[in-house]
């Protein structure tokens, strides 16, 4: 049994790989001490190796993990396993977004991450949903169904939020603003993809891949590529970590 | 062993410094140094001298500067490797690099300067504005240059606090630009002579050229030892010495670097390595890392790799070229000097194709596995030149990553992930 844990900023994910199949997985909130959450998740499981990835990976290795890999490598491994032949990954998590290029052997050949600010991340969507009084699920749905959008100019989370507030106060419909917020994230992601270059197939991993509006808009922006979303986009990193455990 | 940067409150008082605040900064720097440097395993014994140069950075060396001033020798502050130190040395003066590498003085600068300019300029300016740098307090004047916009416009503001002269460095390297440059070198010489109250003789300048060449040779020697596989010294220590080169007494410094090199040669003979025999080797290219900016080195070496070369002004751009020692008349020497300085391949010049080849050359020479191109935030010329450096590396199949950062700690987590992923990419 090989366990991968992905200690992210918002959630901790665990995947259990038995050498052939994914036999179990879990997702919990990170809480204040993500490594304790992770420890609880794997308690009682018999593992040959535990590999940690994500922001809390080094802390995890102080406490329980046998090995550490970065989330870049972990997503590479996870996607290569699910979509062999796919050479481009977009991963949008809680606090960052990245695009990763893989070579034909599935190894990372290049990558880019968003800079310091939160624009284009799950956190950005969450803050914007909050200021429009949507739950996260409703937010993506509403944006998808909206028939129009207004224009958000600001990429910075703080400025975008004040822009959203002034739009609200000018009476712009909520779903139009929601759509605009999604649009700005998609612009950011497609910009990163254009910079790095992408293949025919692009895998979309991370929690934000469950947002139907982002997926739809991103696919529309990239007509020459096929966007594929794994069944469990949140756990691709954890799966990659578990697969790494089986490799070594 | 507990490390301490030695306090000299009376000396600081006499230099009109903010003593209380500076003393806190001293403690913080001491702590950072202990954590970054003294925790390293298997350091060469000859690093003790450089540790002491840090311990005495705010006292011992300042006393030497003050003693020189008492003898009427000028102390001149500079910010760029285009200012010819030889001339200062020939006049019996001392040249100190005042570039700032600390987040601590940035808020002082931001009271006056715009926030969105280079942190190196802000840090340096803040040291003067906050009266928290004894070097800045000790200099007779500052000699700036017209390399980048951030610097050349800051000189106008800095001049209100400390006399600031400006050398016009051209933006291109055509014959008429070189002619102008040569004129500027002559004007610099006149200014230094005026302050020193001394005319520089041909033998003074010949001696200074030799002295500086020897210093550069010592740094070249150290650099080529760092290129050895396995590497006998950490990149952090290598960078530290390159940083100390900007304020230490050149003859003593040269001796100490050579002593260290002797020790490293001994290490190479027995195959001693830092940190381990097959550590991933990284080369840095880009903007200078001024004291105490050890951010990238800390992260890269913290992840188990070793930095083997800095293609930077605090690095090879400072010492890769020597001045022709075979000429002896004043005019010939000044021309030879201008000639050498024009070899420096800073991104402020256009075109700057030499630098592309230089990066690739240093990558090969240093037997590195990958290049991290580092640019300070808001440094337009290095940020834009990044595109061409990336293309050059891609063309050569060199693993490459670009980092744009400032001195603040907020992006450390993300940089750590990026650097580790880059190392994984190289190893896989
Ligand atoms: S980067 Fe350019 S401007 Fe800055 S110190 Fe070096 S040569 Fe001077
Ligand atoms: S790093 Fe760039 S912006 Fe900063 S002082 Fe040097 S050339 Fe100017």
Coordinates of N, CA, C and O in Angstrom, one line a residue, chain A residues 81-192:
Chain A
X81 N -0.5 9.4 -15.2 CA -1.1 8.1 -15.0 C -2.5 8.1 -15.5 O -3.0 7.1 -16.1
X82 N -3.3 9.2 -15.3 CA -4.7 9.2 -15.7 C -4.8 9.5 -17.2 O -5.7 8.9 -17.8
X83 N -4.0 10.3 -17.8 CA -4.1 10.6 -19.2 C -2.7 10.5 -19.8 O -2.0 11.5 -20.2
X84 N -2.3 9.2 -20.0 CA -0.9 9.1 -20.6 C -0.9 9.8 -22.0 O -1.9 9.7 -22.7
X85 N 0.1 10.4 -22.3 CA 0.2 11.1 -23.6 C -0.2 12.6 -23.5 O 0.2 13.4 -24.3
X86 N -0.8 12.9 -22.4 CA -1.2 14.4 -22.2 C 0.1 15.1 -21.7 O 0.8 14.6 -20.9
X87 N 0.4 16.2 -22.4 CA 1.7 16.9 -22.0 C 1.5 18.3 -21.4 O 2.5 19.0 -21.2
X88 N 0.2 18.6 -21.1 CA 0.0 19.9 -20.5 C -1.0 19.8 -19.3 O -2.0 19.1 -19.4
X89 N -0.6 20.5 -18.2 CA -1.5 20.5 -17.1 C -1.8 21.9 -16.6 O -0.9 22.7 -16.6
X90 N -3.1 22.1 -16.3 CA -3.4 23.4 -15.6 C -3.9 22.9 -14.2 O -4.7 22.0 -14.1
X91 N -3.3 23.4 -13.2 CA -3.7 23.0 -11.8 C -4.1 24.3 -11.1 O -3.2 25.2 -11.0
X92 N -5.3 24.4 -10.6 CA -5.7 25.6 -9.9 C -6.1 25.1 -8.5 O -7.1 24.4 -8.3
X93 N -5.3 25.5 -7.5 CA -5.6 25.1 -6.2 C -6.1 26.3 -5.3 O -6.4 27.3 -5.9
X94 N -6.1 26.1 -4.0 CA -6.5 27.2 -3.1 C -5.7 28.4 -3.3 O -6.2 29.5 -3.5
X95 N -4.4 28.3 -3.2 CA -3.6 29.5 -3.1 C -2.7 29.8 -4.3 O -2.0 30.8 -4.4
X96 N -2.6 28.8 -5.2 CA -1.9 29.1 -6.4 C -2.4 28.4 -7.7 O -3.2 27.5 -7.6
X97 N -2.0 28.9 -8.8 CA -2.3 28.2 -10.0 C -1.0 28.0 -10.8 O -0.1 28.8 -10.7
X98 N -1.0 26.8 -11.4 CA 0.2 26.6 -12.2 C -0.1 25.9 -13.5 O -1.1 25.2 -13.6
X99 N 0.8 26.0 -14.5 CA 0.7 25.2 -15.7 C 2.0 24.5 -15.8 O 3.1 25.0 -15.4
X100 N 1.9 23.2 -16.2 CA 3.1 22.3 -16.2 C 3.1 21.7 -17.6 O 2.1 21.2 -18.1
X101 N 4.3 21.6 -18.1 CA 4.6 20.9 -19.4 C 5.3 19.6 -19.0 O 6.2 19.6 -18.3
X102 N 4.8 18.5 -19.6 CA 5.5 17.2 -19.5 C 6.1 16.8 -20.8 O 5.6 17.1 -21.8
X103 N 7.2 16.0 -20.7 CA 7.8 15.5 -21.9 C 7.1 14.1 -22.2 O 6.2 13.7 -21.5
X104 N 7.5 13.5 -23.2 CA 6.8 12.3 -23.7 C 6.9 11.2 -22.6 O 6.0 10.3 -22.6
X105 N 7.9 11.2 -21.8 CA 8.0 10.2 -20.7 C 7.2 10.6 -19.5 O 7.3 9.9 -18.4
X106 N 6.5 11.7 -19.5 CA 5.7 12.1 -18.4 C 6.5 12.9 -17.3 O 6.0 13.1 -16.2
X107 N 7.7 13.3 -17.7 CA 8.5 14.0 -16.7 C 8.3 15.5 -16.9 O 8.1 16.0 -18.1
X108 N 8.4 16.3 -15.8 CA 8.2 17.7 -15.9 C 9.3 18.3 -16.8 O 10.4 18.1 -16.5
X109 N 8.9 19.1 -17.8 CA 10.0 19.7 -18.6 C 10.0 21.2 -18.4 O 11.0 21.9 -18.7
X110 N 8.9 21.8 -17.9 CA 8.8 23.2 -17.7 C 7.6 23.5 -16.8 O 6.6 22.7 -16.9
X111 N 7.5 24.6 -16.1 CA 6.3 24.9 -15.4 C 6.3 26.4 -15.1 O 7.3 27.1 -15.2
X112 N 5.1 26.9 -14.8 CA 5.0 28.3 -14.4 C 4.0 28.3 -13.2 O 3.0 27.6 -13.3
X113 N 4.2 29.2 -12.3 CA 3.3 29.4 -11.2 C 2.8 30.9 -11.2 O 3.6 31.7 -11.7
X114 N 1.7 31.1 -10.7 CA 1.2 32.5 -10.6 C 2.2 33.2 -9.6 O 2.8 32.6 -8.7
X115 N 2.3 34.5 -9.7 CA 3.2 35.2 -8.8 C 2.5 35.4 -7.4 O 1.5 34.8 -7.2
X116 N 3.2 36.2 -6.6 CA 2.8 36.3 -5.2 C 1.2 36.5 -5.0 O 0.7 36.0 -4.0
X117 N 0.5 37.2 -5.9 CA -0.8 37.5 -5.5 C -1.8 36.4 -5.8 O -1.5 35.4 -6.5
X118 N -3.0 36.5 -5.3 CA -4.0 35.4 -5.3 C -4.8 35.4 -6.5 O -5.6 34.5 -6.7
X119 N -4.7 36.4 -7.4 CA -5.5 36.4 -8.6 C -5.4 35.1 -9.4 O -4.3 34.6 -9.5
X120 N -6.5 34.6 -9.9 CA -6.4 33.4 -10.7 C -6.3 32.1 -9.8 O -5.9 31.1 -10.3
X121 N -6.7 32.2 -8.6 CA -6.6 31.0 -7.7 C -8.0 30.7 -7.1 O -8.9 31.5 -7.2
X122 N -8.1 29.6 -6.5 CA -9.3 29.2 -5.8 C -9.7 30.2 -4.8 O -10.9 30.6 -4.6
X123 N -8.7 30.7 -4.1 CA -9.0 31.7 -3.1 C -9.6 33.0 -3.6 O -10.6 33.5 -3.0
X124 N -9.2 33.4 -4.8 CA -9.8 34.5 -5.4 C -11.3 34.3 -5.7 O -12.1 35.1 -5.4
X125 N -11.6 33.1 -6.3 CA -13.0 32.8 -6.6 C -13.8 32.8 -5.3 O -14.9 33.3 -5.2
X126 N -13.2 32.3 -4.2 CA -13.9 32.1 -3.0 C -14.3 33.5 -2.4 O -15.4 33.8 -2.0
X127 N -13.3 34.4 -2.5 CA -13.5 35.8 -1.9 C -14.6 36.5 -2.8 O -15.5 37.1 -2.2
X128 N -14.5 36.3 -4.1 CA -15.5 37.0 -4.9 C -16.9 36.4 -4.7 O -17.9 37.1 -4.7
X129 N -17.0 35.1 -4.6 CA -18.3 34.4 -4.3 C -18.8 35.0 -3.0 O -20.0 35.4 -2.9
X130 N -18.0 35.2 -2.0 CA -18.4 35.7 -0.7 C -18.9 37.1 -0.9 O -20.0 37.4 -0.4
X131 N -18.2 37.9 -1.7 CA -18.7 39.3 -1.7 C -20.0 39.4 -2.6 O -20.7 40.4 -2.5
X132 N -20.3 38.4 -3.4 CA -21.6 38.4 -4.1 C -22.6 37.5 -3.4 O -23.7 37.2 -4.0
X133 N -22.3 37.1 -2.2 CA -23.2 36.2 -1.4 C -23.7 35.0 -2.1 O -24.8 34.6 -2.1
X134 N -22.7 34.3 -2.8 CA -23.0 33.0 -3.4 C -22.3 31.9 -2.6 O -21.2 32.2 -2.0
X135 N -22.8 30.7 -2.5 CA -21.9 29.6 -2.1 C -21.0 29.3 -3.3 O -21.3 29.6 -4.4
X136 N -19.9 28.6 -3.0 CA -19.0 28.3 -4.1 C -19.7 27.5 -5.2 O -19.4 27.8 -6.4
X137 N -20.5 26.6 -4.9 CA -21.2 25.8 -5.9 C -22.1 26.6 -6.8 O -22.1 26.5 -8.0
X138 N -22.9 27.4 -6.1 CA -23.9 28.3 -6.8 C -23.1 29.2 -7.7 O -23.6 29.6 -8.8
X139 N -22.0 29.7 -7.2 CA -21.2 30.7 -7.9 C -20.9 30.3 -9.3 O -21.2 31.0 -10.3
X140 N -20.3 29.1 -9.5 CA -19.9 28.5 -10.8 C -21.2 28.3 -11.7 O -21.1 28.6 -12.9
X141 N -22.2 27.8 -11.1 CA -23.5 27.5 -11.8 C -24.0 28.8 -12.4 O -24.4 28.9 -13.5
X142 N -24.2 29.8 -11.4 CA -24.8 31.1 -11.8 C -24.0 31.7 -13.0 O -24.5 32.2 -13.9
X143 N -22.7 31.7 -12.9 CA -21.8 32.3 -13.9 C -22.0 31.6 -15.2 O -22.0 32.2 -16.3
X144 N -22.1 30.3 -15.1 CA -22.2 29.5 -16.3 C -23.5 29.8 -17.1 O -23.6 29.9 -18.3
X145 N -24.6 30.1 -16.3 CA -25.9 30.3 -16.9 C -26.1 31.8 -17.3 O -27.0 32.1 -18.1
X146 N -25.3 32.6 -16.8 CA -25.5 34.1 -17.1 C -25.3 34.3 -18.6 O -24.5 33.7 -19.3
X147 N -26.2 35.2 -19.1 CA -26.2 35.4 -20.6 C -25.3 36.6 -20.9 O -25.2 36.9 -22.1
X148 N -24.8 37.3 -19.9 CA -24.1 38.5 -20.2 C -23.0 38.7 -19.2 O -23.1 38.1 -18.1
X149 N -22.0 39.5 -19.5 CA -21.0 39.8 -18.5 C -20.6 41.2 -18.5 O -20.7 41.8 -19.6
X150 N -20.2 41.7 -17.3 CA -19.7 43.1 -17.3 C -18.2 42.9 -17.4 O -17.7 41.8 -17.6
X151 N -17.4 44.0 -17.3 CA -16.0 43.9 -17.4 C -15.3 44.2 -16.1 O -15.5 45.2 -15.5
X152 N -14.5 43.2 -15.7 CA -13.6 43.5 -14.5 C -12.2 43.8 -15.0 O -11.7 43.0 -15.8
X153 N -11.7 44.9 -14.6 CA -10.3 45.2 -15.2 C -9.2 44.8 -14.3 O -8.1 44.6 -14.7
X154 N -9.5 44.7 -13.0 CA -8.5 44.5 -12.0 C -8.1 43.1 -11.9 O -9.0 42.2 -11.8
X155 N -6.8 42.8 -11.8 CA -6.3 41.4 -11.6 C -6.0 41.2 -10.2 O -6.0 40.0 -9.7
X156 N -5.8 42.2 -9.5 CA -5.5 42.1 -8.0 C -6.7 41.8 -7.2 O -7.8 42.4 -7.4
X157 N -6.6 40.8 -6.3 CA -7.8 40.4 -5.5 C -8.4 41.6 -4.8 O -9.6 41.8 -4.8
X158 N -7.6 42.4 -4.2 CA -8.1 43.5 -3.4 C -8.8 44.5 -4.2 O -9.9 44.9 -4.0
X159 N -8.2 44.9 -5.4 CA -8.8 45.8 -6.3 C -10.1 45.2 -6.9 O -11.1 45.9 -7.1
X160 N -10.0 44.0 -7.3 CA -11.1 43.3 -8.0 C -12.3 43.3 -7.0 O -13.4 43.5 -7.4
X161 N -12.0 43.1 -5.8 CA -13.1 43.1 -4.8 C -13.8 44.4 -4.7 O -15.0 44.5 -4.7
X162 N -13.0 45.5 -4.7 CA -13.7 46.8 -4.6 C -14.4 47.1 -5.9 O -15.4 47.8 -5.9
X163 N -13.8 46.6 -7.0 CA -14.5 46.8 -8.3 C -15.9 46.1 -8.3 O -16.9 46.7 -8.7
X164 N -15.9 44.9 -7.7 CA -17.1 44.1 -7.7 C -18.1 44.9 -6.8 O -19.3 45.0 -7.1
X165 N -17.6 45.4 -5.7 CA -18.6 46.1 -4.8 C -19.2 47.3 -5.4 O -20.4 47.6 -5.4
X166 N -18.3 48.1 -6.2 CA -18.9 49.2 -6.8 C -19.9 48.8 -8.0 O -20.9 49.5 -8.2
X167 N -19.6 47.7 -8.6 CA -20.6 47.2 -9.6 C -21.9 46.9 -9.0 O -23.0 47.2 -9.5
X168 N -21.8 46.2 -7.9 CA -23.1 45.8 -7.1 C -23.9 47.1 -6.8 O -25.1 47.1 -7.0
X169 N -23.1 48.1 -6.4 CA -23.8 49.3 -6.0 C -24.3 50.1 -7.2 O -25.2 51.0 -7.0
X170 N -23.8 49.8 -8.3 CA -24.4 50.5 -9.5 C -25.6 49.6 -10.1 O -26.2 50.0 -11.1
X171 N -25.9 48.5 -9.4 CA -27.0 47.7 -9.8 C -26.8 46.7 -10.9 O -27.7 46.2 -11.5
X172 N -25.5 46.4 -11.1 CA -25.3 45.3 -12.1 C -25.8 44.0 -11.6 O -25.7 43.7 -10.4
X173 N -26.4 43.1 -12.5 CA -27.0 41.9 -12.0 C -25.8 41.0 -11.4 O -24.7 41.0 -12.0
X174 N -26.2 40.3 -10.4 CA -25.2 39.5 -9.7 C -24.6 38.4 -10.6 O -23.3 38.2 -10.5
X175 N -25.4 37.8 -11.4 CA -24.8 36.7 -12.2 C -23.9 37.3 -13.3 O -22.9 36.6 -13.7
X176 N -24.1 38.5 -13.8 CA -23.2 39.1 -14.7 C -21.9 39.4 -14.1 O -20.8 39.2 -14.8
X177 N -21.9 39.8 -12.9 CA -20.6 40.0 -12.2 C -19.9 38.7 -12.0 O -18.7 38.6 -12.2
X178 N -20.7 37.7 -11.6 CA -20.1 36.4 -11.3 C -19.4 35.9 -12.6 O -18.3 35.4 -12.6
X179 N -20.0 36.1 -13.7 CA -19.4 35.7 -15.0 C -18.1 36.4 -15.3 O -17.1 35.8 -15.7
X180 N -18.1 37.7 -15.0 CA -16.9 38.5 -15.2 C -15.8 38.0 -14.3 O -14.6 38.0 -14.8
X181 N -16.1 37.7 -13.1 CA -15.0 37.2 -12.2 C -14.4 35.9 -12.8 O -13.2 35.7 -12.9
X182 N -15.3 35.0 -13.3 CA -14.8 33.8 -13.9 C -13.9 34.1 -15.1 O -12.9 33.5 -15.3
X183 N -14.4 35.0 -15.9 CA -13.7 35.4 -17.1 C -12.3 35.9 -16.8 O -11.3 35.5 -17.5
X184 N -12.2 36.6 -15.7 CA -10.8 37.2 -15.4 C -9.9 36.0 -14.9 O -8.7 36.1 -15.3
X185 N -10.4 35.0 -14.3 CA -9.6 33.9 -13.9 C -9.1 33.1 -15.2 O -8.0 32.8 -15.3
X186 N -10.1 32.9 -16.1 CA -9.8 32.2 -17.3 C -8.8 32.9 -18.1 O -7.9 32.3 -18.7
X187 N -8.9 34.3 -18.2 CA -7.9 35.0 -18.9 C -6.5 34.8 -18.4 O -5.5 34.7 -19.1
X188 N -6.5 34.8 -17.1 CA -5.2 34.6 -16.4 C -4.6 33.2 -16.8 O -3.4 33.1 -17.1
X189 N -5.4 32.2 -16.7 CA -5.0 30.8 -17.0 C -4.6 30.7 -18.4 O -3.5 30.1 -18.7
X190 N -5.4 31.2 -19.3 CA -5.0 31.0 -20.7 C -3.8 31.8 -21.0 O -2.9 31.4 -21.9
X191 N -3.6 32.9 -20.3 CA -2.3 33.7 -20.5 C -1.1 32.9 -20.1 O -0.1 32.8 -20.8
X192 N -1.2 32.2 -19.0 CA -0.1 31.3 -18.5 C 0.1 30.2 -19.5 O 1.3 29.8 -19.8

